[in-house]
Every structure is written in structure tokens, then in C-alpha cells.
Coordinates of C-alpha atoms in Angstrom, one line a residue:
Chain A
M158 CA 155.5 95.4 105.8
Y159 CA 156.7 96.3 102.7
K160 CA 156.5 92.8 100.9
R161 CA 153.1 92.4 102.4
N162 CA 151.3 95.3 101.1
L163 CA 152.8 94.2 97.6
A164 CA 151.2 91.2 98.2
I165 CA 147.7 92.8 99.3
A166 CA 148.0 95.6 95.9
V167 CA 148.5 93.1 93.9
L168 CA 146.0 90.6 95.1
M169 CA 144.4 93.3 95.1
L170 CA 144.3 94.0 91.5
A171 CA 143.8 90.4 90.3
V172 CA 140.7 90.3 92.4
V173 CA 139.5 93.5 90.3
V174 CA 141.0 92.6 87.2
G175 CA 138.5 89.7 87.6
L176 CA 135.7 91.5 89.1
T177 CA 136.0 93.8 86.1
L178 CA 136.0 90.5 83.3
L179 CA 132.6 89.1 85.1
V180 CA 131.0 92.3 85.5
A181 CA 131.8 93.2 81.4
C182 CA 130.5 89.9 80.7
S183 CA 127.1 89.7 82.0
S184 CA 126.4 93.9 80.5
N185 CA 124.6 95.4 78.3
K186 CA 125.7 99.1 77.4
P187 CA 123.2 101.6 77.2
L188 CA 124.1 104.6 78.0
I189 CA 123.6 106.2 81.8
A190 CA 121.4 108.5 79.8
E191 CA 119.0 106.8 77.6
K192 CA 118.2 105.3 80.9
S193 CA 114.6 105.0 83.1
G194 CA 114.3 106.4 87.0
A195 CA 113.1 103.1 88.0
Q196 CA 116.6 101.5 86.2
L197 CA 119.1 103.9 88.2
W198 CA 116.8 103.6 91.2
G199 CA 117.4 99.7 91.1
E200 CA 120.5 100.5 89.7
N201 CA 122.1 103.2 92.2
C202 CA 120.2 101.9 95.9
V203 CA 121.6 99.0 95.9
R204 CA 125.3 100.4 95.5
C205 CA 124.8 100.8 99.6
H206 CA 121.8 99.8 100.9
N207 CA 118.2 98.3 99.8
A208 CA 116.5 99.5 97.5
P209 CA 114.4 101.9 99.1
S210 CA 110.4 101.0 98.8
P211 CA 108.8 104.4 96.9
P212 CA 105.6 104.5 99.5
A213 CA 108.2 104.6 102.6
F214 CA 108.1 108.4 102.2
N215 CA 106.1 111.0 100.3
D216 CA 106.7 113.4 97.5
Y217 CA 108.7 116.4 99.1
Q218 CA 110.3 113.9 101.3
W219 CA 111.6 112.1 98.1
E220 CA 113.0 115.9 97.3
T221 CA 115.6 116.3 100.2
I222 CA 116.1 113.1 100.6
A223 CA 117.1 113.2 96.8
I224 CA 119.9 116.0 97.4
H225 CA 120.9 114.1 100.2
M226 CA 121.9 111.7 99.0
R227 CA 122.5 113.2 96.1
V228 CA 125.3 114.8 98.0
R229 CA 126.8 112.2 100.3
A230 CA 126.3 109.3 97.1
S231 CA 127.8 111.5 94.1
L232 CA 124.6 111.0 92.5
T233 CA 124.9 112.4 89.3
D234 CA 122.5 115.2 88.5
E235 CA 120.5 113.3 85.7
E236 CA 120.0 110.4 87.9
V237 CA 118.8 112.8 90.9
Q238 CA 116.2 113.7 88.5
K239 CA 115.0 110.5 87.2
I240 CA 114.8 108.1 89.9
V241 CA 112.2 111.2 91.8
E242 CA 111.2 111.2 88.9
F243 CA 110.3 107.2 89.7
L244 CA 109.8 106.7 93.3
K245 CA 106.5 109.7 93.1
M246 CA 104.9 108.0 90.6
A247 CA 105.7 104.8 92.4
N248 CA 104.4 105.9 96.2
Chain L
M303 CA 50.9 121.5 84.9
K304 CA 52.3 125.0 83.8
R305 CA 51.0 126.0 87.8
W306 CA 54.2 122.5 88.6
G307 CA 56.9 123.3 86.4
S308 CA 56.8 126.8 87.2
T309 CA 57.6 126.0 91.1
I310 CA 60.1 123.2 89.9
V311 CA 62.2 126.0 88.1
L312 CA 62.0 128.0 90.8
V313 CA 62.9 125.2 93.6
V314 CA 66.1 124.9 91.9
L315 CA 66.8 128.4 90.9
M316 CA 66.9 129.0 94.2
G317 CA 68.7 126.4 94.8
V318 CA 71.7 126.8 92.3
L319 CA 71.8 130.3 93.9
V320 CA 71.3 129.5 98.0
G321 CA 74.4 125.6 97.0
F322 CA 76.3 127.3 95.1
P323 CA 78.4 129.7 97.6
V324 CA 78.1 126.6 99.6
Y325 CA 79.7 124.4 97.5
A326 CA 82.3 127.7 96.6
Q327 CA 83.6 127.7 99.5
T328 CA 84.2 124.2 99.8
G329 CA 86.2 124.5 96.9
S330 CA 87.8 127.0 98.3
T331 CA 88.7 125.6 102.1
V332 CA 90.2 122.8 100.2
E333 CA 92.3 124.3 98.1
Q334 CA 93.4 126.9 101.3
E335 CA 93.8 123.2 102.9
V336 CA 95.8 121.7 100.7
K337 CA 97.9 124.9 100.1
A338 CA 98.2 124.6 104.6
L339 CA 99.4 120.6 103.5
K340 CA 102.3 122.2 100.7
P341 CA 105.3 122.6 101.8
G342 CA 107.8 125.5 101.3
L343 CA 111.1 125.8 100.0
S344 CA 112.2 125.1 103.3
R345 CA 111.9 121.6 104.4
F346 CA 113.0 119.9 107.9
L347 CA 113.1 115.7 107.7
L348 CA 114.4 113.5 110.8
R349 CA 115.7 110.8 109.6
G350 CA 118.5 108.4 110.7
Y351 CA 119.0 104.7 112.8
A352 CA 119.0 103.1 115.7
H353 CA 120.6 99.8 117.2
S354 CA 120.8 97.4 119.5
G355 CA 121.8 93.6 120.2
F356 CA 123.4 91.4 122.5
E357 CA 127.9 90.7 122.6
S358 CA 129.5 87.7 124.4
Y359 CA 133.1 87.2 123.9
E360 CA 135.2 85.2 126.3
K361 CA 135.0 86.7 129.1
E362 CA 132.3 88.9 129.5
N363 CA 128.6 89.1 127.8
S364 CA 126.1 91.8 127.3
F365 CA 123.9 93.7 126.8
V366 CA 125.2 96.2 124.2
G367 CA 123.9 99.6 122.3
G368 CA 120.7 101.1 122.6
S369 CA 122.0 104.3 120.5
F370 CA 120.6 106.1 117.5
N371 CA 121.3 108.5 115.9
P372 CA 119.1 111.1 114.7
I373 CA 120.1 112.6 111.1
F374 CA 118.5 116.5 110.4
L375 CA 117.8 117.5 106.8
W376 CA 117.3 121.3 106.4
Q377 CA 117.1 121.6 102.7
Q378 CA 116.6 125.6 102.6
S379 CA 116.4 125.7 98.6
D380 CA 116.9 123.7 96.2
R381 CA 120.0 124.0 96.3
L382 CA 120.8 124.3 99.9
L383 CA 120.9 121.8 102.4
F384 CA 121.6 121.8 105.8
E385 CA 122.4 118.0 107.1
G386 CA 123.6 116.4 110.4
E387 CA 124.2 113.7 112.7
L388 CA 124.5 113.1 116.5
E389 CA 124.8 109.7 118.3
V390 CA 122.6 109.3 121.2
A391 CA 124.5 106.2 123.4
L392 CA 124.6 104.8 126.7
E393 CA 128.6 104.1 126.9
D394 CA 129.9 102.8 131.1
G395 CA 126.4 103.9 132.1
T396 CA 126.1 107.4 130.9
T397 CA 124.7 108.6 128.3
T398 CA 126.5 110.1 125.8
L399 CA 126.0 113.2 122.7
G400 CA 128.4 112.9 119.9
L401 CA 128.4 115.2 117.1
E402 CA 129.5 113.3 114.2
Y403 CA 128.9 115.5 111.5
A404 CA 127.1 119.0 110.8
N405 CA 127.7 120.7 107.4
M406 CA 126.3 122.5 104.9
S407 CA 126.8 121.7 101.4
Y408 CA 125.5 124.4 97.9
I409 CA 124.9 122.5 94.6
I410 CA 126.7 125.2 92.2
N411 CA 126.4 123.5 89.7
K412 CA 125.4 119.9 87.9
R413 CA 128.7 118.9 88.3
M414 CA 130.0 120.7 91.8
I415 CA 128.7 121.0 94.7
V416 CA 130.7 122.7 97.6
R417 CA 130.9 121.6 101.8
V418 CA 132.0 123.1 104.4
G419 CA 131.9 121.6 108.4
K420 CA 132.1 118.7 110.1
F421 CA 131.5 116.4 107.1
L422 CA 132.1 112.2 107.4
I423 CA 136.0 111.6 104.5
P424 CA 135.5 110.2 101.9
F425 CA 139.0 108.0 102.3
G426 CA 137.9 104.9 100.2
I427 CA 134.2 103.5 101.1
F428 CA 133.9 102.4 104.6
A429 CA 134.1 105.8 106.8
E430 CA 131.4 107.7 105.0
R431 CA 129.1 105.2 103.0
L432 CA 129.1 102.1 104.8
H433 CA 129.6 102.7 108.8
P434 CA 125.5 103.3 109.5
R435 CA 124.3 99.9 111.1
W436 CA 121.4 99.5 109.4
I437 CA 124.0 99.5 106.4
N438 CA 126.9 97.4 107.7
R439 CA 125.9 93.8 106.8
L440 CA 128.3 93.2 110.0
P441 CA 127.4 93.3 113.6
S442 CA 130.9 95.0 113.9
N443 CA 133.2 97.2 112.4
P444 CA 136.5 96.1 110.2
L445 CA 140.1 96.2 112.2
G446 CA 140.9 99.0 111.8
F447 CA 138.0 101.4 111.1
N448 CA 136.7 101.4 114.6
H449 CA 137.5 104.4 116.9
G450 CA 140.6 104.2 119.2
E451 CA 142.0 102.1 116.6
Q452 CA 141.7 103.6 112.8
V453 CA 143.7 104.0 109.8
G454 CA 142.8 107.0 108.2
P455 CA 140.3 110.1 108.6
A456 CA 136.3 109.3 109.1
A457 CA 134.9 112.6 110.0
A458 CA 137.0 116.2 110.0
L459 CA 135.8 119.8 110.2
G460 CA 137.0 120.9 106.7
A461 CA 135.5 122.0 103.0
E462 CA 135.2 119.8 100.3
I463 CA 134.4 120.3 96.2
R464 CA 133.0 116.6 95.1
G465 CA 130.8 115.5 92.5
G466 CA 129.4 112.7 89.5
A467 CA 129.2 113.2 86.3
P468 CA 128.5 110.9 83.0
L469 CA 131.2 109.9 81.4
G470 CA 129.3 107.7 78.0
T471 CA 128.8 104.6 79.4
A472 CA 130.4 105.1 82.5
K473 CA 130.3 106.8 85.3
I474 CA 133.2 109.0 87.5
N475 CA 133.2 110.9 91.0
Y476 CA 135.2 112.8 92.9
S477 CA 135.9 115.0 95.3
V478 CA 138.6 117.4 97.2
Y479 CA 139.0 118.1 100.6
I480 CA 141.1 120.7 103.0
I481 CA 140.3 119.8 106.7
N482 CA 142.1 120.2 110.2
G483 CA 144.1 116.9 109.6
P484 CA 145.6 113.8 111.8
S485 CA 147.7 115.2 114.7
L486 CA 150.2 113.5 115.6
N487 CA 150.7 112.0 120.2
D488 CA 154.3 113.5 120.2
G489 CA 154.9 111.0 123.5
S490 CA 154.5 114.1 125.9
E491 CA 151.9 113.0 127.6
T492 CA 152.1 109.2 126.6
P493 CA 155.0 107.7 126.0
E494 CA 153.7 104.7 125.5
A495 CA 151.2 106.2 122.4
A496 CA 154.4 108.7 120.3
G497 CA 153.9 108.1 117.5
M498 CA 149.9 107.1 116.9
L499 CA 148.3 109.8 114.7
H500 CA 145.0 111.2 115.9
F501 CA 141.9 111.8 113.9
D502 CA 139.3 113.5 116.3
N503 CA 141.5 117.1 115.1
Y504 CA 138.6 119.6 116.3
E505 CA 141.0 122.6 117.4
D506 CA 144.3 121.8 114.5
N507 CA 147.4 121.6 116.6
N508 CA 149.4 123.1 113.9
T509 CA 148.1 126.2 111.0
N510 CA 149.0 123.5 108.6
K511 CA 145.8 122.2 107.2
A512 CA 145.1 118.6 104.9
V513 CA 144.7 117.9 101.8
G514 CA 143.4 115.2 100.4
G515 CA 140.4 113.6 97.8
R516 CA 138.8 110.3 95.8
F517 CA 138.4 109.1 92.7
G518 CA 135.3 107.0 91.6
F519 CA 135.2 105.5 88.5
L520 CA 132.2 103.8 87.6
P521 CA 133.4 101.9 83.8
F522 CA 130.0 99.4 83.6
S523 CA 126.5 101.9 82.7
S524 CA 124.9 98.4 85.4
S525 CA 127.0 101.3 88.3
A526 CA 128.1 98.0 89.1
L527 CA 130.8 97.8 89.7
E528 CA 132.9 100.9 91.2
L529 CA 136.4 101.6 92.4
G530 CA 138.0 104.1 93.3
V531 CA 141.4 106.3 94.9
S532 CA 142.0 108.4 97.6
A533 CA 144.9 110.4 99.6
Q534 CA 146.0 112.2 101.2
Y535 CA 148.6 114.1 103.0
A536 CA 149.2 116.7 104.9
K537 CA 152.1 117.8 108.0
V538 CA 150.4 116.9 111.3
G539 CA 153.1 117.6 113.8
N540 CA 152.3 120.6 116.8
E541 CA 153.4 123.3 115.8
N542 CA 155.7 124.7 118.4
S543 CA 157.4 121.4 118.4
R544 CA 160.1 119.4 117.5
Y545 CA 158.0 117.9 115.0
R546 CA 156.5 120.5 113.4
D547 CA 157.8 119.0 109.3
V548 CA 157.6 115.8 110.4
A549 CA 154.1 114.4 107.6
A550 CA 152.4 112.1 107.3
R551 CA 151.4 110.4 103.4
L552 CA 147.8 108.9 103.8
F553 CA 146.6 106.7 100.9
A554 CA 143.7 104.1 100.4
L555 CA 141.6 101.8 97.7
D556 CA 138.3 100.7 97.9
L557 CA 135.5 98.8 95.7
S558 CA 132.0 97.3 95.2
L559 CA 130.8 95.9 93.2
V560 CA 126.8 94.8 92.7
K561 CA 124.8 91.9 90.9
T562 CA 122.0 90.4 90.4
V563 CA 123.4 86.8 89.0
P564 CA 120.6 85.5 87.9
A565 CA 121.5 81.7 88.2
V566 CA 121.5 81.8 91.6
R567 CA 117.9 84.0 91.9
G568 CA 120.2 87.1 94.6
I569 CA 122.1 89.4 94.9
V570 CA 126.2 89.7 95.3
D571 CA 127.8 92.4 97.1
V572 CA 131.3 92.4 97.0
K573 CA 133.1 95.5 99.4
A574 CA 136.9 95.8 99.8
Q575 CA 139.2 98.1 101.1
Y576 CA 143.0 98.8 101.8
S577 CA 144.3 101.8 103.8
L578 CA 147.5 102.7 104.8
T579 CA 149.4 105.9 106.4
Q580 CA 153.2 106.4 106.7
V581 CA 154.3 108.5 108.9
D582 CA 157.5 111.1 108.3
D583 CA 160.5 109.1 110.7
A584 CA 161.1 110.9 113.8
S585 CA 162.7 109.8 117.2
Y586 CA 160.3 109.4 120.3
I587 CA 160.9 109.1 124.4
N588 CA 161.6 105.5 125.3
P589 CA 158.4 104.4 127.2
D590 CA 160.1 101.4 128.6
K591 CA 163.4 103.8 129.6
P592 CA 161.8 107.9 129.3
E593 CA 165.7 109.0 129.7
T594 CA 166.4 107.5 125.8
M595 CA 165.0 107.9 122.7
Y596 CA 163.7 105.7 120.4
T597 CA 162.3 105.6 116.8
F598 CA 160.4 102.9 114.6
K599 CA 158.9 102.7 110.7
N600 CA 155.8 104.4 111.3
E601 CA 153.5 102.2 108.9
N602 CA 150.3 101.1 109.2
A603 CA 147.6 99.0 107.3
A604 CA 143.9 98.3 107.2
Y605 CA 141.8 96.4 104.9
F606 CA 139.3 94.4 105.0
I607 CA 137.1 92.1 102.2
Q608 CA 133.5 91.7 102.6
G609 CA 130.8 89.7 100.6
T610 CA 127.1 89.2 101.1
F611 CA 125.0 87.3 99.1
K612 CA 120.3 87.5 99.4
P613 CA 118.5 84.8 97.4
A614 CA 116.4 88.1 96.7
F615 CA 114.0 86.5 93.8
V616 CA 114.1 82.6 95.4
A617 CA 110.3 82.3 95.4
N618 CA 110.0 81.7 99.4
T619 CA 109.9 84.6 101.2
F620 CA 111.1 83.6 104.0
F621 CA 114.2 82.7 102.2
Q622 CA 114.0 86.1 100.0
K623 CA 114.8 88.2 103.8
L624 CA 118.1 86.1 104.4
E625 CA 121.2 87.6 103.6
F626 CA 124.9 85.6 104.3
A627 CA 127.6 88.0 105.0
G628 CA 131.8 86.8 105.5
R629 CA 134.0 89.8 105.8
Y630 CA 137.9 89.4 106.9
S631 CA 139.9 92.0 108.4
A632 CA 143.1 92.7 109.3
M633 CA 145.1 95.5 110.9
T634 CA 148.8 96.3 111.3
L635 CA 150.1 99.1 113.3
A636 CA 153.8 100.4 112.9
E637 CA 156.2 97.5 113.4
G638 CA 158.5 98.7 116.8
A639 CA 156.8 101.4 118.5
A640 CA 155.3 101.1 121.5
W641 CA 151.5 100.4 120.6
G642 CA 152.2 98.4 116.9
G643 CA 151.4 95.3 116.1
Q644 CA 148.9 92.6 113.9
K645 CA 145.5 91.7 114.2
N646 CA 143.4 89.8 112.2
Q647 CA 139.7 89.2 112.0
W648 CA 137.4 86.1 110.3
A649 CA 133.3 87.3 111.0
V650 CA 130.8 85.5 109.7
S651 CA 126.5 86.3 110.2
L652 CA 123.4 85.1 109.1
N653 CA 121.5 88.1 109.0
Y654 CA 117.1 88.3 108.7
W655 CA 116.0 91.3 107.2
L656 CA 112.3 92.6 108.3
D657 CA 112.2 95.1 105.6
W658 CA 114.4 97.1 103.4
R659 CA 116.0 98.5 106.2
T660 CA 115.4 97.0 109.2
V661 CA 117.8 94.2 110.7
V662 CA 118.7 91.2 112.5
K663 CA 121.8 90.2 112.5
F664 CA 123.5 86.3 114.1
S665 CA 127.1 86.5 114.4
Y666 CA 130.1 84.8 115.2
Q667 CA 133.4 86.3 114.9
Y668 CA 137.6 85.3 115.7
T669 CA 140.2 88.0 116.3
D670 CA 143.4 87.1 116.5
A671 CA 147.1 88.7 117.2
P672 CA 149.6 86.5 116.1
G673 CA 153.0 87.1 116.6
A674 CA 152.0 88.8 120.3
E675 CA 153.1 87.8 123.9
A676 CA 150.8 86.5 126.1
E677 CA 151.1 88.5 128.6
A678 CA 150.5 91.5 126.2
V679 CA 147.3 90.1 125.0
E680 CA 146.3 89.0 128.7
H681 CA 146.0 92.9 129.5
E682 CA 145.0 94.7 126.1
E683 CA 141.8 96.6 127.7
E684 CA 141.6 98.6 124.5
G685 CA 140.3 97.3 120.8
T686 CA 139.0 94.6 119.8
P687 CA 138.4 92.2 122.1
L688 CA 140.6 88.8 120.8
G689 CA 139.5 85.5 120.6
G690 CA 135.3 84.1 119.5
A691 CA 132.0 86.1 119.7
F692 CA 128.9 85.6 118.9
L693 CA 126.6 89.1 118.7
I694 CA 123.0 89.4 118.2
H695 CA 122.5 92.9 116.8
W696 CA 118.8 94.5 115.5
S697 CA 119.4 98.0 113.3
F698 CA 117.0 99.8 112.8
G699 CA 117.1 102.9 110.2
F700 CA 114.3 105.5 109.9

């Protein structure tokens, strides 16, 4: 069991290092604070599910959903504010 | 001519005098109607998801599901939120109602949120983020992440502090919680399950509370990669029993990578989690010889790695909506225990997205129990059925 766990941990570590290098090689590195709401919407929502369509909800509903997702997905305050502004503008 | 001019001026004046109040009243009415439609600071929103499908295993096949999970969101102010999720499902011919979670969150400041109630535990990423039917890319859960064969907690009663913060071009998120924690089955009622951890411990079996947390690190500004580590510690034995000092240590590692790859005109999504539970050594009633005791190394592990590819940027609109998913999962339960054993599972799925939150999944999975005796496999009634299975599910987020 111990050897098996060690092997799995090493394998996962190798995958992590490999993926880190892959993303590092193809990633521009602007500060998150410099990003637009549209960018943050495209990058963060897809981490769990497809990016939602802006017309799916109205402005007030987006504000409630934003708090829900801020809690659920541990999004930062700055990201949530920008994403909501974008969704309001686009719906 | 002068007379005609005076008449026109008179008519215009009358029009203004008569029309102005009408106009003013109309404007006021519209304003009132708009005001009536504008929600106040207290806002209610009903969201959720539903699913249904058909599953064919080697020895049985049936239409399944017909369940739905309404999520109630009540926003009391910019800082206060209540969220609750029910699960209404059909089980063995009866309709069941379950409380998935119900909790209150308060945003203390930009970096800290406090949450109290029953909440999904951030032990890895599957239970908290990936389990909803319209988010899970396969119709089934990985081995070790199902009710009844669970390695690690999914939901619990307690209190939590959590948040997220930018860190230059990177980002972090964290959670620290205190909950009732799992309870240890001491075998007094079901000797064959002695030593198992039960995570549905909603009325605490002892005065000890479990403490745990998760730390997530997103090294790149694109948020494409997230690495997480989780841990939890608690004494799990019943208060007035010989097992009161038996403790359980839980660990999890998780990974999430979502990346648009222009070369293949699509989105690659990789998710993985490894969960481990370790319970202190203890002696339990031997289910084969009840007058004797036996012991075993009470260590359980489960992991999955899942990959999906969605050709979202090809020209053909039909192919844009397709998604290919594959997953390998495995579960090893305490060697030497009456309930111990090992299972592996391969699962592949072809998904078609009708819109961003509605998907039809056509899946095949094969579950194996290496080392298990044929007789034991034959009589296995609980958990994921062994062998091959076709699953077709329709999941719907709303």
C-alpha cells in the first residue's frame, strides 16, 4: 500500500511538473489586476463548467450569482467585480 | 389672418395645458413601474440542475434519475448570502428528499468569508466543485467519490473561513474549517463494517471536532492551472467506548488544468485528485469469529485522473458542441479488513452540449476488482457494479 501510494504521488508530481512547464511556456504573464472582465470571465468560469452566456440572467441575478460563485469557487473580490461588470454590459 | 394666428396660439396653449399633466402622469407611471420591478437589497434566486438517463449493466438495465436539485440563493445584502440545495430523487420506487447543503456566508472583507451550516467540504476538488451532474463530464462519479464507498468527506456541519487573493501574476485560495468530522464504525451493530469511517456524522458521536482545510495555488495569471492540498484531523471513536482516542488523518492532492490549445482548435481540461485516509490501529470484533478480535492496517485511498477535449474553435457548429471525455479511477480499501478490497474503473464518454449548461452524455465504463474472489464478486450488492456498462445521461443546469 505504501509503495503504491508513493508511486501514485510520484506520478502525480511528474504530471504536475510537466503541466506546469507546458503552461509556463505558453503563458503570457500580465497581472490579474490588469485583466478585463471578459478575460476573467473566459478564464475562470471554465475552470469548473462552461462559461455562462451573459443573457442567461439579468443584471440583478448576476449580482447574486457572483456572490454565490465568489464563495463556492473562492474567486477574488477583484475578479468578481470585473466579471459582473462585463456580464451586465454584455447581456 | 390675425384671427387665425390667435386661434392657433390658443389651440397650442390648450394642448400644452391639457397634455402636460397627461405626459407627466405617464412619466411618473413608468417610473413607478420601473421602481416596482427593481429588486431591493434582499434578493431570491432559484437555480439548480436535473438529470435523467438510461444505464445498462451486465445483469440489469434501467432508466434512472429523474432527479433534480433546486438551489436556493437568498442574498440579504452585499455581504450576506444564504445558499441551500435539495436533492429530490427516486430511490427504490419512492421519492426521497435530501439536504445537500444549507449555509450562511458573510463576506468579512476582500480576502475573508465566514460560512456556517452544512456545506460542501473543500477536501480536494471533486465534492465541492465537480460533482453536480451538469458539471461532471461523465455520468458516473469516480470510484471512492460515491455515497456508500467514500474516501474522504463530501459535506458536513460546521464553520469555515475561506477566501482568495491575487499574488502578483499568481493567485491563491484557502479554506480552514471545523466540523463534526467522521465517525468510526466500532462494529457493535455491524461487525462486518468495523473500522469504516462514516462521513454523514450530522449528530456528532463524540465531543471532538475535526479540523481541516485546503490551500490552492494558481501559479499563472491565466488561472489555467490550479494545484491544491487538503488535510483533516479528528478523533473519530464513540465518546464512551474503547475507541474514543482513535484518530483519523485525511489527506488529498488535486490538480486542475484548463487550457485553450490553438493547434487543435479546442479546449483541453485535465482534472485529478488523490485522497488518502489513515485511521489509528485498533482491534475490532472478527465478523467470522465473533468471540475473537482482529486488526488490520486501516488505510484507504482513492484517486482519479480525467481528461476532456472540446473542439470549440473548429468551423463546423456540430463539432463545436462535441466533447470527448475519459477517466481512470481506482479505490483501495483497508487490506485485511472484512470490507477491504480494490476496484479500478475506466470510463469514456462522448458528450453533446445543447447549450452551455445542457449536455447529453453517451458513456461506457468498465469496473474491475482485481484479486477479489469470484464468490465475493458474485454476491456484491453495494457500490459500483463490476463489469462493463453503458450509460446515457441528460443533464440540465438552470
